[in-house]
Coordinates of C-alpha atoms in Angstrom, one line a residue:
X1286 CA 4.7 35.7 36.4
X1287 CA 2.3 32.9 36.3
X1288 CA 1.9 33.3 32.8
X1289 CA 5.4 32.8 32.1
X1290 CA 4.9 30.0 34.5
X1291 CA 2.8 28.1 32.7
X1292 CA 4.4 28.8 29.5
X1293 CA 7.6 27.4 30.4
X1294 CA 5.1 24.5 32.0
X1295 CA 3.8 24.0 28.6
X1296 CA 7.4 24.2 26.6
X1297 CA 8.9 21.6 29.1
X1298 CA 6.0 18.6 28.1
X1299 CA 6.4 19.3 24.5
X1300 CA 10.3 19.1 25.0
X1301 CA 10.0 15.9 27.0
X1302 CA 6.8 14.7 24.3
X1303 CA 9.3 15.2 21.4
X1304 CA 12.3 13.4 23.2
X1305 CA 10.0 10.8 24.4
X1306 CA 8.9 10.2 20.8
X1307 CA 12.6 10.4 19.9
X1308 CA 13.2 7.6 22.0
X1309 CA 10.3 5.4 21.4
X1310 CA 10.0 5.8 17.6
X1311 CA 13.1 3.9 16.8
X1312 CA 12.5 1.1 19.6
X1313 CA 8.8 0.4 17.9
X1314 CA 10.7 0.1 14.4
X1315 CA 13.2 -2.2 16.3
X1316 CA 10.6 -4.3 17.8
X1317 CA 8.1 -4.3 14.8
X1318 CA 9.8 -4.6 11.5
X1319 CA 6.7 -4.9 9.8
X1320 CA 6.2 -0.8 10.2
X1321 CA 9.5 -0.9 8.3
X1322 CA 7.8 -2.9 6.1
X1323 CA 4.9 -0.6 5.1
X1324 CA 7.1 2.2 4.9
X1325 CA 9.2 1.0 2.0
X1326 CA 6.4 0.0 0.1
X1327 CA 3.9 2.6 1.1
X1328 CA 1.2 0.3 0.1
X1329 CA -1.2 1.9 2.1
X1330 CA -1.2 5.7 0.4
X1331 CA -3.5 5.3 -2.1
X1332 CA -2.9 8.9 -4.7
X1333 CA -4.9 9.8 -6.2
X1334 CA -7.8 9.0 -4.6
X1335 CA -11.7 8.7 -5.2
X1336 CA -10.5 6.8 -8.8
X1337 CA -12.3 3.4 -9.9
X1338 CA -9.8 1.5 -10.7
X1339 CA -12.3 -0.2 -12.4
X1340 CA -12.9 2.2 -14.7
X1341 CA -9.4 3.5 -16.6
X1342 CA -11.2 5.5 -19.1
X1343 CA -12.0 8.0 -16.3
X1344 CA -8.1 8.6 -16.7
X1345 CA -8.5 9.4 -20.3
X1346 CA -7.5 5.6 -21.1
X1347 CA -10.2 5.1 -23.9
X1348 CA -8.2 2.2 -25.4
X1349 CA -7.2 0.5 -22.0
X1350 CA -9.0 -2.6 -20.4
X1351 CA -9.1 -3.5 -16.7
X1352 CA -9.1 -7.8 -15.6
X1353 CA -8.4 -9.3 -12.5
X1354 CA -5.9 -12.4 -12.4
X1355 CA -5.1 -14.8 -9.6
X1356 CA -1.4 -15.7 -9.3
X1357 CA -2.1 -17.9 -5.9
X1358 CA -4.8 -18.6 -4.0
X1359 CA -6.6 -15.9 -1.6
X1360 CA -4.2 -13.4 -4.1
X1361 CA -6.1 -11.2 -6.8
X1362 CA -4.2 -8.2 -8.8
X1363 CA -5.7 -5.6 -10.8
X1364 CA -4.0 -5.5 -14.3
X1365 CA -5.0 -2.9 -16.6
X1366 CA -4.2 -3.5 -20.5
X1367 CA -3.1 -0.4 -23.0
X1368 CA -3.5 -1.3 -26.5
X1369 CA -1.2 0.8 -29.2
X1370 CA -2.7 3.8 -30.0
X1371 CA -2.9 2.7 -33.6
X1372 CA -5.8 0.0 -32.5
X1373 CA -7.9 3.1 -30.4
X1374 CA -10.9 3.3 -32.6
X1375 CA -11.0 -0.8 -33.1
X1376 CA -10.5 -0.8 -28.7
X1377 CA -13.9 1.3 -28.7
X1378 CA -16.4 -1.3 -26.6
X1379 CA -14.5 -4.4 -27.2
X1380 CA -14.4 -6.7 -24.4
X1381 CA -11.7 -8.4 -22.2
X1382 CA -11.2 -11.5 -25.1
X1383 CA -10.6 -8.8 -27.9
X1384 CA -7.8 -7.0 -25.4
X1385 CA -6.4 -10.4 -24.8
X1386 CA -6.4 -11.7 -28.2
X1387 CA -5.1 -8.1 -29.6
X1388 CA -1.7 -9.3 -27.7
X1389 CA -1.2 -11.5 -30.5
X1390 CA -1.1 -8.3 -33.0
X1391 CA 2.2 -7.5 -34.4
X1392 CA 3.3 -4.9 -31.8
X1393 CA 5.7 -5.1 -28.8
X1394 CA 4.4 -5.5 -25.3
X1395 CA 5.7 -3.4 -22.7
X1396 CA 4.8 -5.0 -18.6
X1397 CA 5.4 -2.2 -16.9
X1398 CA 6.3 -2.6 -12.9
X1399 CA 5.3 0.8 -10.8
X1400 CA 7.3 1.9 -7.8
X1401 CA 5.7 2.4 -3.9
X1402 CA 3.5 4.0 -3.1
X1403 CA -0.1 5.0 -5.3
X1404 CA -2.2 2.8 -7.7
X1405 CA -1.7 1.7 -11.3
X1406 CA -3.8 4.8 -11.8
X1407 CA -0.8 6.9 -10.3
X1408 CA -0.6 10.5 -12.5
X1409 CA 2.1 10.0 -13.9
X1410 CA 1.8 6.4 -14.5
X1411 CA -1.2 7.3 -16.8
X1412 CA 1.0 9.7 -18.5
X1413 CA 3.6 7.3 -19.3
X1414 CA 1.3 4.7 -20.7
X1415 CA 0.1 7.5 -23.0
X1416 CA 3.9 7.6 -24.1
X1417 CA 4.4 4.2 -24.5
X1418 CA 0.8 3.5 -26.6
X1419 CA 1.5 6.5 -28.6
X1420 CA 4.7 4.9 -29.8
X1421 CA 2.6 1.4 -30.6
X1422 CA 3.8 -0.2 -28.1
X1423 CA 0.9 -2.4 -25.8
X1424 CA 1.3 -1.8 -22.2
X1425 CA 0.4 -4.1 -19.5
X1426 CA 0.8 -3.1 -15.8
X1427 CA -1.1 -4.1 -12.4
X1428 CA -1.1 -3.5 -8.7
X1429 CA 1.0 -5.7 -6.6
X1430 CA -1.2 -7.3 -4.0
X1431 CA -1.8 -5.0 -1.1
X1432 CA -2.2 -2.1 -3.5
X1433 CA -4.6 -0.5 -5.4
X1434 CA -7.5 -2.6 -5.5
X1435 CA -4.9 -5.9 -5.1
X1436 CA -6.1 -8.5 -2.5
X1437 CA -3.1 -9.9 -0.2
X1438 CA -0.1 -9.3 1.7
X1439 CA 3.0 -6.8 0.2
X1440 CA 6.1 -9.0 0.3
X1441 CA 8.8 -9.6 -1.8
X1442 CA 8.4 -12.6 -2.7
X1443 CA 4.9 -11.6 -3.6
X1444 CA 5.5 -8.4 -5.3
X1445 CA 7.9 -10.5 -7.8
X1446 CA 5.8 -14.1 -8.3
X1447 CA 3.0 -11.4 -8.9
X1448 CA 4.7 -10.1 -12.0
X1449 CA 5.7 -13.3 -13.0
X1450 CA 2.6 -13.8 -12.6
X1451 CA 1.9 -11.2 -14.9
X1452 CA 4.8 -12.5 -18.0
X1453 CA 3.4 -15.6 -18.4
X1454 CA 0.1 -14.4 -18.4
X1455 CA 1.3 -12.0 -21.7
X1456 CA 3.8 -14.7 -23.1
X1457 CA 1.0 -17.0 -23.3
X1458 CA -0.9 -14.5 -25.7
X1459 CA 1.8 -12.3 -27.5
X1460 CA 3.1 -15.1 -29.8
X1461 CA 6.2 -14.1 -31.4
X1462 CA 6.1 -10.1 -30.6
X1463 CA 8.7 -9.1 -28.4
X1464 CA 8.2 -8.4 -24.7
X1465 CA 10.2 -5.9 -22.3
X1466 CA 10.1 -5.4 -19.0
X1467 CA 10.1 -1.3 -17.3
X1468 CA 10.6 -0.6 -13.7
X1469 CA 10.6 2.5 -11.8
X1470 CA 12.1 3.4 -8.5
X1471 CA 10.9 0.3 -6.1
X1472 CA 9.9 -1.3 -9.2
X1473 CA 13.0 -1.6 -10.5
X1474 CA 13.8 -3.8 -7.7
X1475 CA 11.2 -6.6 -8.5
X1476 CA 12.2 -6.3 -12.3
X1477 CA 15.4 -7.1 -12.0
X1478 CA 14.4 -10.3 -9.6
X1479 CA 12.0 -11.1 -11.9
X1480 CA 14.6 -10.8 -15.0
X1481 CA 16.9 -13.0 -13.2
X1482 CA 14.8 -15.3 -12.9
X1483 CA 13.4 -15.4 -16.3
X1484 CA 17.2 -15.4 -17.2
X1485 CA 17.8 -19.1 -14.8
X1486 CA 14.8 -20.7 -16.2
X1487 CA 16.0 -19.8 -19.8
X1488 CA 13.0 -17.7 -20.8
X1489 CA 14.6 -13.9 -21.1
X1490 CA 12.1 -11.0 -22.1
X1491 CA 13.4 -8.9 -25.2
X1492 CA 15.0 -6.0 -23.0
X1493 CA 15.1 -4.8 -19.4
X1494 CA 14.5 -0.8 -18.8
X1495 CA 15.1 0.6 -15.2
X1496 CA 14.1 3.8 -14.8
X1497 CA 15.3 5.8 -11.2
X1498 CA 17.0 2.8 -10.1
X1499 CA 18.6 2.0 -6.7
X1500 CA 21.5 -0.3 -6.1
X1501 CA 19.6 -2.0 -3.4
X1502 CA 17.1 -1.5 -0.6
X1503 CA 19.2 -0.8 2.2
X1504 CA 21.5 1.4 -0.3
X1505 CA 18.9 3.3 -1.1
X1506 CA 16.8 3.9 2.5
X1507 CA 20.2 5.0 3.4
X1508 CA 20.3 7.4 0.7
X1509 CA 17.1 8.7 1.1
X1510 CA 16.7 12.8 2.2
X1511 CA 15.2 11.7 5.2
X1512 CA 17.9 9.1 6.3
X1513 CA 20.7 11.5 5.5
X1514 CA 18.7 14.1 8.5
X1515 CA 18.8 11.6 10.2
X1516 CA 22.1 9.9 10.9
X1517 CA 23.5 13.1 11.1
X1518 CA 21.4 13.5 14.5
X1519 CA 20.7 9.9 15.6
X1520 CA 23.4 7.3 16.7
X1521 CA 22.7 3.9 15.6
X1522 CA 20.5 4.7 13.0
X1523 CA 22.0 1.6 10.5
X1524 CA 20.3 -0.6 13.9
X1525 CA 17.1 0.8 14.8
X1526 CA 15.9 1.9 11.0
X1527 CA 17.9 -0.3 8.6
X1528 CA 18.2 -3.7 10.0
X1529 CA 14.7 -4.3 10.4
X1530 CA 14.4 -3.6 6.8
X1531 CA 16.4 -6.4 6.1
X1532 CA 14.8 -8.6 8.9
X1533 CA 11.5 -8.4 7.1
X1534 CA 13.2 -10.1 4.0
X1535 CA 13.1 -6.8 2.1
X1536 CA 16.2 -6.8 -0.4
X1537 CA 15.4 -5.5 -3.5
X1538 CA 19.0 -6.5 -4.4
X1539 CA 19.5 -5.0 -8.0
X1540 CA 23.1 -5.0 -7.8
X1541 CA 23.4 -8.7 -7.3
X1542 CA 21.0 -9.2 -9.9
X1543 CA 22.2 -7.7 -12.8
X1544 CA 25.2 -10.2 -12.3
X1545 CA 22.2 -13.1 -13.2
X1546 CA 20.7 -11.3 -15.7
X1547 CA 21.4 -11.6 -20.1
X1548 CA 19.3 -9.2 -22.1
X1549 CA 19.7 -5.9 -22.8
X1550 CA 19.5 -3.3 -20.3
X1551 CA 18.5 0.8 -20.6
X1552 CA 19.3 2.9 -17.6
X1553 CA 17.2 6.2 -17.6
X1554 CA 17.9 8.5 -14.4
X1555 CA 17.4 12.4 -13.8
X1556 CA 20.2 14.0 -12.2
X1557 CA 18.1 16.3 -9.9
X1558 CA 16.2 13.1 -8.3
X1559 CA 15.5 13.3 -4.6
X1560 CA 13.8 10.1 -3.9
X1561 CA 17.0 7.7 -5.6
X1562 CA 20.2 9.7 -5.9
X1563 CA 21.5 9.8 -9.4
X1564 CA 24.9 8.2 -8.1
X1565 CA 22.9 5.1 -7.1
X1566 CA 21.9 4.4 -11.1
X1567 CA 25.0 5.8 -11.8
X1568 CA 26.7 2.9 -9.5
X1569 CA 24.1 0.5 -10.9
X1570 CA 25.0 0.6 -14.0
X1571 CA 28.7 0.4 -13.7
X1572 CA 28.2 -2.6 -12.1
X1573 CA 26.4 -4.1 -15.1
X1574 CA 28.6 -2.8 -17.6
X1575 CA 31.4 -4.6 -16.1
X1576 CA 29.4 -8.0 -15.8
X1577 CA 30.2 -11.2 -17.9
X1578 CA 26.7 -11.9 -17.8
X1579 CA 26.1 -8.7 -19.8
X1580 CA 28.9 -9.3 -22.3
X1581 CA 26.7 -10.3 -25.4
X1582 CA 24.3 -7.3 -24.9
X1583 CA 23.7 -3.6 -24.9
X1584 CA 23.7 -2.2 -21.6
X1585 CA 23.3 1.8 -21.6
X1586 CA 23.0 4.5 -19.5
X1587 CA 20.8 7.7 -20.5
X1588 CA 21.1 10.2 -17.7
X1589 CA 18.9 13.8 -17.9
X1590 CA 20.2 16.7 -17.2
X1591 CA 19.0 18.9 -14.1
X1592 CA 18.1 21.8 -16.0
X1593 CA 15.1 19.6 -17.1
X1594 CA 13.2 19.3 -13.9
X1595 CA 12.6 15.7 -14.7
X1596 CA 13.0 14.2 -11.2
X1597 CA 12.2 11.1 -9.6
X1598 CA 8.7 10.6 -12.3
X1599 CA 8.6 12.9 -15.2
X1600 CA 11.2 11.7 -17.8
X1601 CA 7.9 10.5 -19.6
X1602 CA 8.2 14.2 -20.6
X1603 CA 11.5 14.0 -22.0
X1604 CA 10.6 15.1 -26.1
X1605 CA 14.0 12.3 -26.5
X1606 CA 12.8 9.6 -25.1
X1607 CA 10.9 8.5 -28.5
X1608 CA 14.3 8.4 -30.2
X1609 CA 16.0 6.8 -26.7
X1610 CA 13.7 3.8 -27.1
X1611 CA 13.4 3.7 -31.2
X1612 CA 17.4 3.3 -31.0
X1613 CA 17.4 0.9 -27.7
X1614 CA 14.8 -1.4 -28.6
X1615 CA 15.0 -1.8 -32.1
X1616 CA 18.2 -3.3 -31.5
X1617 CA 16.4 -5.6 -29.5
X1618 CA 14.0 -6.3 -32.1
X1619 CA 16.6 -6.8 -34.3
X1620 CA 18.3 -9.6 -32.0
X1621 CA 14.9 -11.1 -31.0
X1622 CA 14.1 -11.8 -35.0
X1623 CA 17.7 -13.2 -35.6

């Protein structure tokens, strides 16, 4: 009996533990929108870990150079630099001013814009560069500040002015050679606030590719498999977990943006993605298609199938996406030369 006893003794804290936590979790997100904050960009989870970030040929990038640039003050981003794999062998011990100056090769320049969570050293981040190099293309990517090895604060505002940042820095070197921008997942949020910018000032880049994109932020936490659990269980979920996303100034509005945006855009999205439903790209890019600002371009949609396993960061394994990006950016070239 008094064993029972003190089981049921110990079953009734956890029960009142859990609803207590039940309770509290969403008021703390209410109050502090900054935890919101850090969990849409994740900033803090740094996979994989025990990397130098210094050091990108520990990743099996032999051909890839690591700088540090300063967008503002008190903000420093780590950019690492993947030259064609066609310049490997003359990459072999050159220093930062060869990597620089090989921009001005003629080869197109990819800036490549990663999603939450992880480092520019991400796995499959690595992999894709691979890809890209392996299909001459130079690829330029960095950590936003508050990632990686990033100095500063994750905003917004900061996240995009960082890759702008980032643009001007490779327009300045790349002469005439054409420059496109890739997001995935988050990323694809600053890309497109970064492209519509580009697009206001008059200063377009060659092509715009969104891989696993979203519609927008709120859109898309909604979406997510942990959202779905839990509005079917917690009333005012939109309240406690998705207005303080907004409060923070977190948007990521790629819907609105694409309205802004002229320069041809690819859409690449696995149907078996858990992290951004497939209907949210899907949505994404109907809304493009259909925009006047859009009219004088190629906007496509490549979607892959669920049989491939693909999911939310492995269509850098897809054996079409050579021909996908041949057929969608030499069109590009094609307009950017005439």
């Amino acid at each position: 009996l008094y064993r029972r006893y003190g089981l049921w003794f110990r079953l009734r804290k956890l029960i009142i533990w859990l609803l207590g936590m039940y309770i509290a979790i969403p008021f703390l997100v209410k109050l502090c929108p900054a935890i919101q904050a850090k969990l849409v960009f994740l900033n803090f989870v740094r996979v994989p870990y025990f990397i130098d970030l210094k050091r990108p040929q520990d990743q099996g990038l032999n051909h890839t150079c690591n700088y540090y640039l300063q967008p503002e003050e008190d903000v420093t981003i780590g950019v690492w630099h993947t030259v064609p794999a066609a310049l490997w062998k003359n990459a072999r011990g050159k220093d930062q001013l060869w990597f620089e100056e090989a921009l001005g090769s003629s080869h197109p320049v990819i800036l490549y814009l990663h999603g939450n969570a992880g480092t520019r050293g991400g796995d499959h981040r690595v992999e894709l560069y691979k890809v890209l190099s392996s299909l001459g293309y130079h690829v330029v990517t960095f950590d936003y500040r508050g990632w990686g090895d990033s100095i500063g604060s994750p905003s917004e505002r900061g996240m995009t002015y960082d890759a702008l940042h980032v643009f001007d820095w490779i327009k300045a070197r790349s002469g005439d050679n054409p420059v496109y921008i890739w997001g995935h997942s988050l990323g694809t949020g600053v890309a497109t606030n970064l492209v519509r910018r580009l697009c206001e000032r008059e200063t377009p880049p060659d092509a715009l590719i969104l891989e696993s994109p979203f519609t927008n932020i709120r859109e898309e936490a909604r979406s997510h498999p942990f959202s779905v659990a839990s509005t079917q269980y917690f009333p005012g979920f939109d309240w406690f977990f998705l207005d303080p996303i907004t409060t923070s100034g977190i948007k990521f509005a790629n819907d609105e943006n694409v309205k802004y945006i002229s320069c041809s855009l690819l859409i690449l999205h696995a149907e078996d993605d858990p992290v951004v439903p497939f209907h949210l790209g899907k949505k994404l890019y109907n809304i493009a298609a259909t925009s006047r600002s859009f009219r004088d371009y190629k906007v496509q949609f490549v979607p892959f199938h669920t049989d491939l396993g693909y999911r939310h960061k492995y269509i850098y394994r897809s054996p079409e996406l050579p021909r996908i990006l041949r057929e969608f950016l030499g069109k590009s070239e094609h307009e950017h030369h005439h």
